[in-house]
DNA sequence: AAGCCGGGGCT
DNA sequence: AGCCCAGGCTT
């Protein structure tokens, strides 16, 4: 192995051992903790994950506790984190680990990889961090670091590039130090070799960083851009209860698959784009909403605009206009057309999982 | 290979 | 306000 590689592995390990962050999932060595943290850390920052991880582990301290929990509780514990299929896959996998492996995460790459929600990165992370096995764990941080240090111009959005990086990353693991080294690589990407303004002067491997020496630290890694999200206009209804439902709001549960699966929301409809409806006036908009609600068995009259809200997913941009509505009549709502409706106040919300968009609107309404 | 899945931080 | 970040699954 050449000097540049040896130097990298040695210096990075030394740096990490002096600079590793004290994180909740690093306080004890427990494969279940490693697993939960790695799933939460997919697409999510450390600072965001910390409080979720603490709450999640106190609610579900073991694989078995997670396997045996009601699904709604798991989803509720994930509320606000996003990518909710992660939570459902994690529980599915926990049931598998409970029944097939006696509740112990197996020290076996093939078995770990076969679990729901665990792909090449996460299996590598679990095998290396929890069991100190010399497996690569190549995430976005690692690809950025390696692209820069070795001055690789391959597009990191391409699967073939990831395969190359995995080979390189495995080669770099110092004998017997897979756990620390893989964490060191990711730690460097998170703290020093950051996407926007890398702190090269603080970097333990700056001297042999080919990207930096070529003055290319800001153009690396090369990555094709994602398509912009598709805009969607939606009209939503804030239907306030009366009588026995006074002080509550009508909410519904989303279908079991697809976007925001099984999460709760305000009733709303997608405004068809054809008729140039983006420029619809208020009265027309309320008419459209009234018709949409009626079609679901809700006889409610929109009375006034309440708030506008925007929310961007990776591929869709929601522009939502919320109207206050007066309820005239409610048909049999429970399980109607397989859609579950419920009146909710702050108390009921404790048990229903909402995406952040609606969570914020409802908290705002109730406070 | 491309599209589907949330949410937040930085400038 | 607009840009960027990013694993795994499904098609």
Tab-separated table of C-alpha atoms (C1' of nucleotides) in Angstrom:
chain	number	residue	atom	x	y	z
A	1	UNK	CA	0.000	0.000	0.000
A	2	UNK	CA	1.310	3.427	-0.849
A	3	UNK	CA	2.379	6.200	1.470
A	4	UNK	CA	-0.688	8.345	0.897
A	5	UNK	CA	-3.001	5.549	2.043
A	6	UNK	CA	-0.974	4.493	5.070
A	7	UNK	CA	-0.623	8.089	6.181
A	8	UNK	CA	-4.372	8.648	5.845
A	9	UNK	CA	-5.357	5.645	7.941
A	10	UNK	CA	-2.816	6.304	10.672
A	11	UNK	CA	-3.399	10.027	11.076
A	12	UNK	CA	-7.168	9.771	10.864
A	13	UNK	CA	-7.281	7.146	13.597
A	14	UNK	CA	-5.078	9.239	15.876
A	15	UNK	CA	-7.211	12.299	15.212
A	16	UNK	CA	-10.454	10.444	15.931
A	17	UNK	CA	-9.249	9.003	19.206
A	18	UNK	CA	-8.558	12.534	20.408
A	19	UNK	CA	-11.623	14.200	18.895
A	20	UNK	CA	-14.514	11.746	18.933
A	21	UNK	CA	-17.806	13.276	19.974
A	22	UNK	CA	-19.650	11.995	23.008
A	23	UNK	CA	-22.882	10.776	21.415
A	24	UNK	CA	-25.741	8.903	23.113
A	25	UNK	CA	-25.240	5.779	21.006
A	26	UNK	CA	-21.517	5.716	21.730
A	27	UNK	CA	-21.873	5.614	25.498
A	28	UNK	CA	-22.410	1.864	25.623
A	29	UNK	CA	-21.379	-0.795	23.172
A	30	UNK	CA	-24.691	-2.333	22.139
A	31	UNK	CA	-25.428	-3.544	18.609
A	32	UNK	CA	-29.080	-2.580	19.005
A	33	UNK	CA	-28.076	1.010	19.796
A	34	UNK	CA	-25.745	1.072	16.800
A	35	UNK	CA	-28.524	-0.236	14.596
A	36	UNK	CA	-31.183	2.221	15.775
A	37	UNK	CA	-28.790	5.164	15.560
A	38	UNK	CA	-27.635	4.252	12.057
A	39	UNK	CA	-31.210	4.002	10.787
A	40	UNK	CA	-32.066	7.355	12.365
A	41	UNK	CA	-28.900	8.920	10.974
A	42	UNK	CA	-29.859	8.070	7.385
A	43	UNK	CA	-30.623	11.450	5.816
A	44	UNK	CA	-30.714	13.042	9.229
A	45	UNK	CA	-28.262	15.168	11.173
A	46	UNK	CA	-26.689	14.117	14.454
A	47	UNK	CA	-28.168	17.046	16.389
A	48	UNK	CA	-31.670	16.156	15.189
A	49	UNK	CA	-31.248	12.478	15.983
A	50	UNK	CA	-29.937	12.853	19.562
A	51	UNK	CA	-33.272	13.551	21.337
A	52	UNK	CA	-35.135	11.044	19.176
A	53	UNK	CA	-32.590	8.354	19.966
A	54	UNK	CA	-32.806	8.968	23.720
A	55	UNK	CA	-36.605	8.809	23.708
A	56	UNK	CA	-36.696	5.830	21.399
A	57	UNK	CA	-34.319	3.778	23.536
A	58	UNK	CA	-36.121	4.619	26.765
A	59	UNK	CA	-39.427	3.569	25.192
A	60	UNK	CA	-38.002	0.523	23.412
A	61	UNK	CA	-34.866	-0.479	25.356
A	62	UNK	CA	-34.311	-3.796	23.598
A	63	UNK	CA	-34.930	-5.491	20.274
A	64	UNK	CA	-37.708	-7.467	21.918
A	65	UNK	CA	-39.400	-4.364	23.336
A	66	UNK	CA	-39.404	-2.823	19.877
A	67	UNK	CA	-40.660	-6.011	18.263
A	68	UNK	CA	-43.568	-6.245	20.726
A	69	UNK	CA	-44.636	-2.573	20.633
A	70	UNK	CA	-47.797	-1.425	18.832
A	71	UNK	CA	-46.886	-0.002	15.433
A	72	UNK	CA	-48.594	3.347	16.176
A	73	UNK	CA	-46.285	3.850	19.139
A	74	UNK	CA	-43.232	3.274	17.000
A	75	UNK	CA	-44.531	5.681	14.377
A	76	UNK	CA	-45.336	8.242	17.080
A	77	UNK	CA	-41.774	7.957	18.396
A	78	UNK	CA	-40.571	8.710	14.863
A	79	UNK	CA	-42.902	11.680	14.402
A	80	UNK	CA	-41.061	14.608	12.818
A	81	UNK	CA	-37.993	12.609	11.783
A	82	UNK	CA	-39.257	11.936	8.270
A	83	UNK	CA	-38.886	8.937	5.957
A	84	UNK	CA	-41.365	7.017	8.063
A	85	UNK	CA	-40.807	3.727	6.258
A	86	UNK	CA	-37.544	3.617	8.191
A	87	UNK	CA	-39.528	3.185	11.401
A	88	UNK	CA	-41.773	0.502	9.984
A	89	UNK	CA	-38.882	-1.398	8.427
A	90	UNK	CA	-36.938	-1.153	11.688
A	91	UNK	CA	-39.784	-2.752	13.607
A	92	UNK	CA	-40.262	-5.439	10.957
A	93	UNK	CA	-36.565	-6.243	11.249
A	94	UNK	CA	-36.751	-6.226	15.061
A	95	UNK	CA	-39.465	-8.890	14.934
A	96	UNK	CA	-37.202	-10.900	12.649
A	97	UNK	CA	-34.244	-10.560	15.013
A	98	UNK	CA	-36.432	-11.532	17.966
A	99	UNK	CA	-37.793	-14.696	16.398
A	100	UNK	CA	-34.861	-15.803	14.247
A	101	UNK	CA	-31.900	-14.728	16.366
A	102	UNK	CA	-33.214	-14.708	19.923
A	103	UNK	CA	-33.279	-10.934	20.089
A	104	UNK	CA	-29.531	-10.576	19.427
A	105	UNK	CA	-28.312	-8.720	16.338
A	106	UNK	CA	-26.350	-11.440	14.499
A	107	UNK	CA	-22.586	-10.988	14.081
A	108	UNK	CA	-22.965	-12.018	10.438
A	109	UNK	CA	-22.847	-9.674	7.458
A	110	UNK	CA	-25.221	-11.706	5.269
A	111	UNK	CA	-27.835	-12.025	8.029
A	112	UNK	CA	-27.657	-8.333	8.929
A	113	UNK	CA	-27.847	-7.313	5.268
A	114	UNK	CA	-30.987	-9.388	4.796
A	115	UNK	CA	-32.896	-7.386	7.433
A	116	UNK	CA	-35.532	-4.929	6.245
A	117	UNK	CA	-34.239	-1.383	5.887
A	118	UNK	CA	-30.563	-2.385	6.021
A	119	UNK	CA	-28.646	-1.761	2.803
A	120	UNK	CA	-24.930	-1.820	2.018
A	121	UNK	CA	-24.051	1.264	4.059
A	122	UNK	CA	-25.955	0.316	7.195
A	123	UNK	CA	-24.818	-3.305	7.204
A	124	UNK	CA	-21.229	-2.104	6.915
A	125	UNK	CA	-21.777	0.371	9.728
A	126	UNK	CA	-23.286	-2.240	12.039
A	127	UNK	CA	-20.687	-4.899	11.279
A	128	UNK	CA	-17.786	-2.517	11.774
A	129	UNK	CA	-19.012	-0.322	14.624
A	130	UNK	CA	-20.768	-3.003	16.672
A	131	UNK	CA	-18.602	-6.027	15.886
A	132	UNK	CA	-15.347	-4.477	14.693
A	133	UNK	CA	-15.499	-6.441	11.440
A	134	UNK	CA	-13.406	-4.963	8.598
A	135	UNK	CA	-16.370	-4.012	6.395
A	136	UNK	CA	-16.618	-0.682	4.552
A	137	UNK	CA	-19.406	1.721	5.570
A	138	UNK	CA	-19.625	4.193	2.730
A	139	UNK	CA	-22.100	7.027	3.172
A	140	UNK	CA	-22.165	10.536	1.736
A	141	UNK	CA	-19.574	11.769	4.221
A	142	UNK	CA	-17.164	9.016	3.313
A	143	UNK	CA	-17.580	9.546	-0.421
A	144	UNK	CA	-16.906	13.244	0.003
A	145	UNK	CA	-13.788	12.628	2.087
A	146	UNK	CA	-12.377	9.992	-0.259
A	147	UNK	CA	-13.227	12.015	-3.382
A	148	UNK	CA	-11.258	14.920	-2.029
A	149	UNK	CA	-8.344	13.118	-0.434
A	150	UNK	CA	-7.700	10.895	-3.437
A	151	UNK	CA	-8.933	13.512	-5.914
A	152	UNK	CA	-11.481	11.254	-7.559
A	153	UNK	CA	-13.714	12.936	-10.133
A	154	UNK	CA	-16.257	10.137	-10.500
A	155	UNK	CA	-19.895	11.171	-10.044
A	156	UNK	CA	-20.826	10.045	-6.531
A	157	UNK	CA	-24.485	9.788	-7.544
A	158	UNK	CA	-23.575	6.764	-9.690
A	159	UNK	CA	-23.770	3.276	-8.166
A	160	UNK	CA	-20.488	2.270	-9.836
A	161	UNK	CA	-18.696	5.042	-7.939
A	162	UNK	CA	-19.990	3.750	-4.634
A	163	UNK	CA	-18.660	0.285	-5.464
A	164	UNK	CA	-15.228	1.740	-6.144
A	165	UNK	CA	-15.333	3.729	-2.904
A	166	UNK	CA	-16.255	0.604	-0.953
A	167	UNK	CA	-13.214	-1.199	-2.281
A	168	UNK	CA	-11.000	1.733	-1.363
A	169	UNK	CA	-12.593	2.198	2.064
A	170	UNK	CA	-12.093	-1.457	2.942
A	171	UNK	CA	-8.471	-1.320	1.905
A	172	UNK	CA	-7.877	1.627	4.227
A	173	UNK	CA	-9.150	-0.045	7.423
A	174	UNK	CA	-6.190	-0.608	9.769
A	175	UNK	CA	-5.871	-4.150	11.139
A	176	UNK	CA	-8.211	-4.633	14.099
A	177	UNK	CA	-9.480	-1.047	14.059
A	178	UNK	CA	-12.549	-1.193	11.834
A	179	UNK	CA	-14.905	0.288	14.405
A	180	UNK	CA	-12.834	3.356	15.214
A	181	UNK	CA	-11.599	3.854	11.679
A	182	UNK	CA	-15.021	3.819	10.031
A	183	UNK	CA	-16.377	6.179	12.645
A	184	UNK	CA	-13.307	8.358	12.148
A	185	UNK	CA	-13.980	8.617	8.434
A	186	UNK	CA	-17.560	9.734	9.004
A	187	UNK	CA	-16.570	11.997	11.876
A	188	UNK	CA	-14.064	13.782	9.649
A	189	UNK	CA	-16.730	14.297	6.992
A	190	UNK	CA	-19.163	15.663	9.553
A	191	UNK	CA	-16.769	17.946	11.460
A	192	UNK	CA	-13.935	18.943	9.133
A	193	UNK	CA	-14.351	17.853	5.539
A	194	UNK	CA	-17.815	19.420	5.306
A	195	UNK	CA	-19.730	19.934	2.049
A	196	UNK	CA	-19.645	23.727	1.829
A	197	UNK	CA	-16.607	25.169	3.542
A	198	UNK	CA	-14.224	22.417	4.588
A	199	UNK	CA	-11.880	23.289	7.449
A	200	UNK	CA	-8.771	22.105	5.634
A	201	UNK	CA	-6.431	23.882	8.020
A	202	UNK	CA	-7.752	21.754	10.870
A	203	UNK	CA	-7.655	18.548	8.886
A	204	UNK	CA	-5.352	15.806	10.197
A	205	UNK	CA	-4.625	14.570	6.661
A	206	UNK	CA	-4.338	17.891	4.834
A	207	UNK	CA	-0.684	17.353	3.889
A	208	UNK	CA	-1.455	14.492	1.525
A	209	UNK	CA	-4.939	15.517	0.430
A	210	UNK	CA	-4.725	15.442	-3.382
A	211	UNK	CA	-7.923	17.439	-3.805
A	212	UNK	CA	-6.642	20.201	-1.596
A	213	UNK	CA	-3.172	20.170	-3.162
A	214	UNK	CA	-4.867	20.627	-6.545
A	215	UNK	CA	-7.023	23.428	-5.160
A	216	UNK	CA	-10.128	21.370	-5.907
A	217	UNK	CA	-11.561	20.888	-2.423
A	218	UNK	CA	-14.583	22.990	-3.320
A	219	UNK	CA	-15.384	21.312	-6.645
A	220	UNK	CA	-15.144	17.809	-5.196
A	221	UNK	CA	-17.037	15.593	-4.921
A	222	UNK	CA	-18.585	15.658	-8.392
A	223	UNK	CA	-22.283	15.003	-8.152
A	224	UNK	CA	-25.176	15.309	-10.607
A	225	UNK	CA	-27.975	17.498	-9.374
A	226	UNK	CA	-31.421	16.169	-8.472
A	227	UNK	CA	-34.480	17.235	-10.416
A	228	UNK	CA	-36.461	20.049	-8.851
A	229	UNK	CA	-39.581	18.995	-6.902
A	230	UNK	CA	-42.922	19.051	-8.705
A	231	UNK	CA	-45.242	21.789	-7.445
A	232	UNK	CA	-48.691	20.800	-6.146
A	233	UNK	CA	-51.466	23.082	-4.949
A	234	UNK	CA	-53.654	21.647	-2.194
A	235	UNK	CA	-56.695	22.936	-0.355
A	236	UNK	CA	-57.090	21.761	3.231
A	237	UNK	CA	-59.969	21.955	5.690
A	238	UNK	CA	-59.813	22.938	9.319
A	239	UNK	CA	-63.122	21.556	10.546
A	240	UNK	CA	-63.858	22.470	14.137
A	241	UNK	CA	-66.090	20.243	16.234
A	242	UNK	CA	-69.207	21.387	18.024
A	243	UNK	CA	-71.202	19.921	20.933
A	244	UNK	CA	-69.417	16.896	22.305
A	245	UNK	CA	-66.514	17.562	19.897
A	246	UNK	CA	-66.102	21.212	20.797
A	247	UNK	CA	-62.476	22.326	20.850
A	248	UNK	CA	-61.420	19.500	18.558
A	249	UNK	CA	-60.522	19.259	14.898
A	250	UNK	CA	-61.309	16.610	12.299
A	251	UNK	CA	-58.259	14.692	11.112
A	252	UNK	CA	-57.780	11.630	8.939
A	253	UNK	CA	-55.239	8.884	8.535
A	254	UNK	CA	-53.305	8.442	5.309
A	255	UNK	CA	-53.211	5.117	3.423
A	256	UNK	CA	-50.872	2.346	4.553
A	257	UNK	CA	-48.504	2.792	1.640
A	258	UNK	CA	-46.893	5.670	-0.221
A	259	UNK	CA	-46.131	9.173	0.924
A	260	UNK	CA	-46.430	9.676	4.694
A	261	UNK	CA	-47.959	6.214	5.061
A	262	UNK	CA	-50.289	5.851	8.061
A	263	UNK	CA	-49.568	9.370	9.259
A	264	UNK	CA	-52.401	11.703	10.299
A	265	UNK	CA	-53.309	14.933	8.541
A	266	UNK	CA	-55.981	17.559	7.922
A	267	UNK	CA	-58.396	16.543	5.165
A	268	UNK	CA	-57.214	18.111	1.923
A	269	UNK	CA	-57.363	17.676	-1.826
A	270	UNK	CA	-55.021	18.075	-4.747
A	271	UNK	CA	-56.170	20.857	-7.043
A	272	UNK	CA	-56.057	19.521	-10.618
A	273	UNK	CA	-53.547	21.526	-12.540
A	274	UNK	CA	-55.323	21.615	-15.931
A	275	UNK	CA	-57.721	24.516	-15.662
A	276	UNK	CA	-55.118	27.019	-14.605
A	277	UNK	CA	-56.390	26.667	-11.069
A	278	UNK	CA	-53.252	28.133	-9.564
A	279	UNK	CA	-54.857	31.490	-10.076
A	280	UNK	CA	-58.237	30.528	-8.619
A	281	UNK	CA	-59.998	33.151	-6.545
A	282	UNK	CA	-61.062	32.588	-2.960
A	283	UNK	CA	-64.741	31.835	-3.657
A	284	UNK	CA	-63.903	29.341	-6.388
A	285	UNK	CA	-61.329	27.692	-4.157
A	286	UNK	CA	-63.834	27.294	-1.331
A	287	UNK	CA	-66.293	25.787	-3.781
A	288	UNK	CA	-63.775	23.237	-4.951
A	289	UNK	CA	-62.939	22.325	-1.362
A	290	UNK	CA	-66.618	22.042	-0.434
A	291	UNK	CA	-67.186	19.638	-3.333
A	292	UNK	CA	-64.147	17.548	-2.406
A	293	UNK	CA	-65.240	17.215	1.214
A	294	UNK	CA	-68.787	16.312	0.186
A	295	UNK	CA	-67.417	13.513	-1.982
A	296	UNK	CA	-65.882	12.050	1.180
A	297	UNK	CA	-69.118	12.291	3.146
A	298	UNK	CA	-68.246	15.508	4.929
A	299	UNK	CA	-70.859	18.240	4.587
A	300	UNK	CA	-68.870	21.279	5.625
A	301	UNK	CA	-68.805	24.851	4.356
A	302	UNK	CA	-65.483	26.644	3.983
A	303	UNK	CA	-65.917	30.081	5.511
A	304	UNK	CA	-62.556	31.819	5.392
A	305	UNK	CA	-58.894	31.313	4.676
A	306	UNK	CA	-56.981	30.345	7.802
A	307	UNK	CA	-53.304	29.964	6.818
A	308	UNK	CA	-51.095	29.141	3.868
A	309	UNK	CA	-48.375	26.590	4.367
A	310	UNK	CA	-45.600	25.226	2.219
A	311	UNK	CA	-43.762	21.979	2.532
A	312	UNK	CA	-41.051	20.552	0.317
A	313	UNK	CA	-40.460	16.830	0.050
A	314	UNK	CA	-37.539	15.564	-2.017
A	315	UNK	CA	-39.691	15.252	-5.137
A	316	UNK	CA	-42.869	17.271	-4.440
A	317	UNK	CA	-43.471	20.822	-3.316
A	318	UNK	CA	-46.793	21.294	-1.512
A	319	UNK	CA	-48.380	24.688	-1.518
A	320	UNK	CA	-51.265	24.374	0.859
A	321	UNK	CA	-54.111	26.783	1.556
A	322	UNK	CA	-56.076	25.949	4.676
A	323	UNK	CA	-59.688	27.073	5.097
A	324	UNK	CA	-61.745	27.157	8.276
A	325	UNK	CA	-64.949	25.229	7.711
A	326	UNK	CA	-68.331	25.049	9.397
A	327	UNK	CA	-69.620	21.540	9.773
A	328	UNK	CA	-73.201	20.934	8.648
A	329	UNK	CA	-73.361	17.190	8.814
A	330	UNK	CA	-71.064	14.275	9.229
A	331	UNK	CA	-71.978	10.954	7.679
A	332	UNK	CA	-70.690	7.740	9.209
A	333	UNK	CA	-67.007	8.686	9.237
A	334	UNK	CA	-65.261	5.831	10.943
A	335	UNK	CA	-63.699	3.560	8.347
A	336	UNK	CA	-65.761	5.106	5.599
A	337	UNK	CA	-64.186	4.236	2.260
A	338	UNK	CA	-61.341	2.708	4.287
A	339	UNK	CA	-60.342	6.184	5.420
A	340	UNK	CA	-60.230	6.621	9.179
A	341	UNK	CA	-61.328	9.963	10.578
A	342	UNK	CA	-61.066	11.158	14.146
A	343	UNK	CA	-61.759	14.225	16.235
A	344	UNK	CA	-58.600	15.342	17.903
A	345	UNK	CA	-57.596	17.800	20.582
A	346	UNK	CA	-54.179	18.119	22.202
A	347	UNK	CA	-54.791	14.994	24.251
A	348	UNK	CA	-55.665	12.757	21.312
A	349	UNK	CA	-52.671	14.101	19.440
A	350	UNK	CA	-50.416	12.388	21.990
A	351	UNK	CA	-51.240	9.108	20.289
A	352	UNK	CA	-51.457	10.142	16.643
A	353	UNK	CA	-48.379	10.657	14.502
A	354	UNK	CA	-48.441	13.755	12.276
A	355	UNK	CA	-45.858	14.901	9.737
A	356	UNK	CA	-44.224	18.174	10.732
A	357	UNK	CA	-46.303	20.245	8.355
A	358	UNK	CA	-49.559	19.361	10.136
A	359	UNK	CA	-47.982	19.057	13.545
A	360	UNK	CA	-46.968	22.691	13.417
A	361	UNK	CA	-50.339	23.858	12.132
A	362	UNK	CA	-52.262	21.977	14.809
A	363	UNK	CA	-50.022	23.024	17.679
A	364	UNK	CA	-50.380	26.553	16.448
A	365	UNK	CA	-54.166	26.176	16.390
A	366	UNK	CA	-54.494	24.632	19.844
A	367	UNK	CA	-52.141	26.920	21.719
B	1	DA	C1'	-31.028	3.630	-13.855
B	2	DA	C1'	-34.554	6.476	-12.218
B	3	DG	C1'	-38.091	7.643	-9.135
B	4	DC	C1'	-40.115	7.415	-4.511
B	5	DC	C1'	-39.594	8.430	0.408
B	6	DG	C1'	-39.116	14.016	4.892
B	7	DG	C1'	-37.053	17.331	7.032
B	8	DG	C1'	-33.709	20.884	8.215
B	9	DG	C1'	-29.479	23.862	7.676
B	10	DC	C1'	-26.752	27.284	5.206
B	11	DT	C1'	-26.073	31.377	2.430
C	1	DA	C1'	-35.934	32.582	-1.114
C	2	DG	C1'	-33.292	29.321	-3.029
C	3	DC	C1'	-29.713	26.078	-2.589
C	4	DC	C1'	-27.835	21.682	-0.659
C	5	DC	C1'	-27.712	17.264	1.965
C	6	DA	C1'	-28.696	11.879	1.237
C	7	DG	C1'	-29.636	5.524	2.249
C	8	DG	C1'	-32.874	2.060	0.917
C	9	DC	C1'	-36.629	0.335	-1.613
C	10	DT	C1'	-39.383	-0.175	-5.727
C	11	DT	C1'	-40.108	-0.177	-10.467
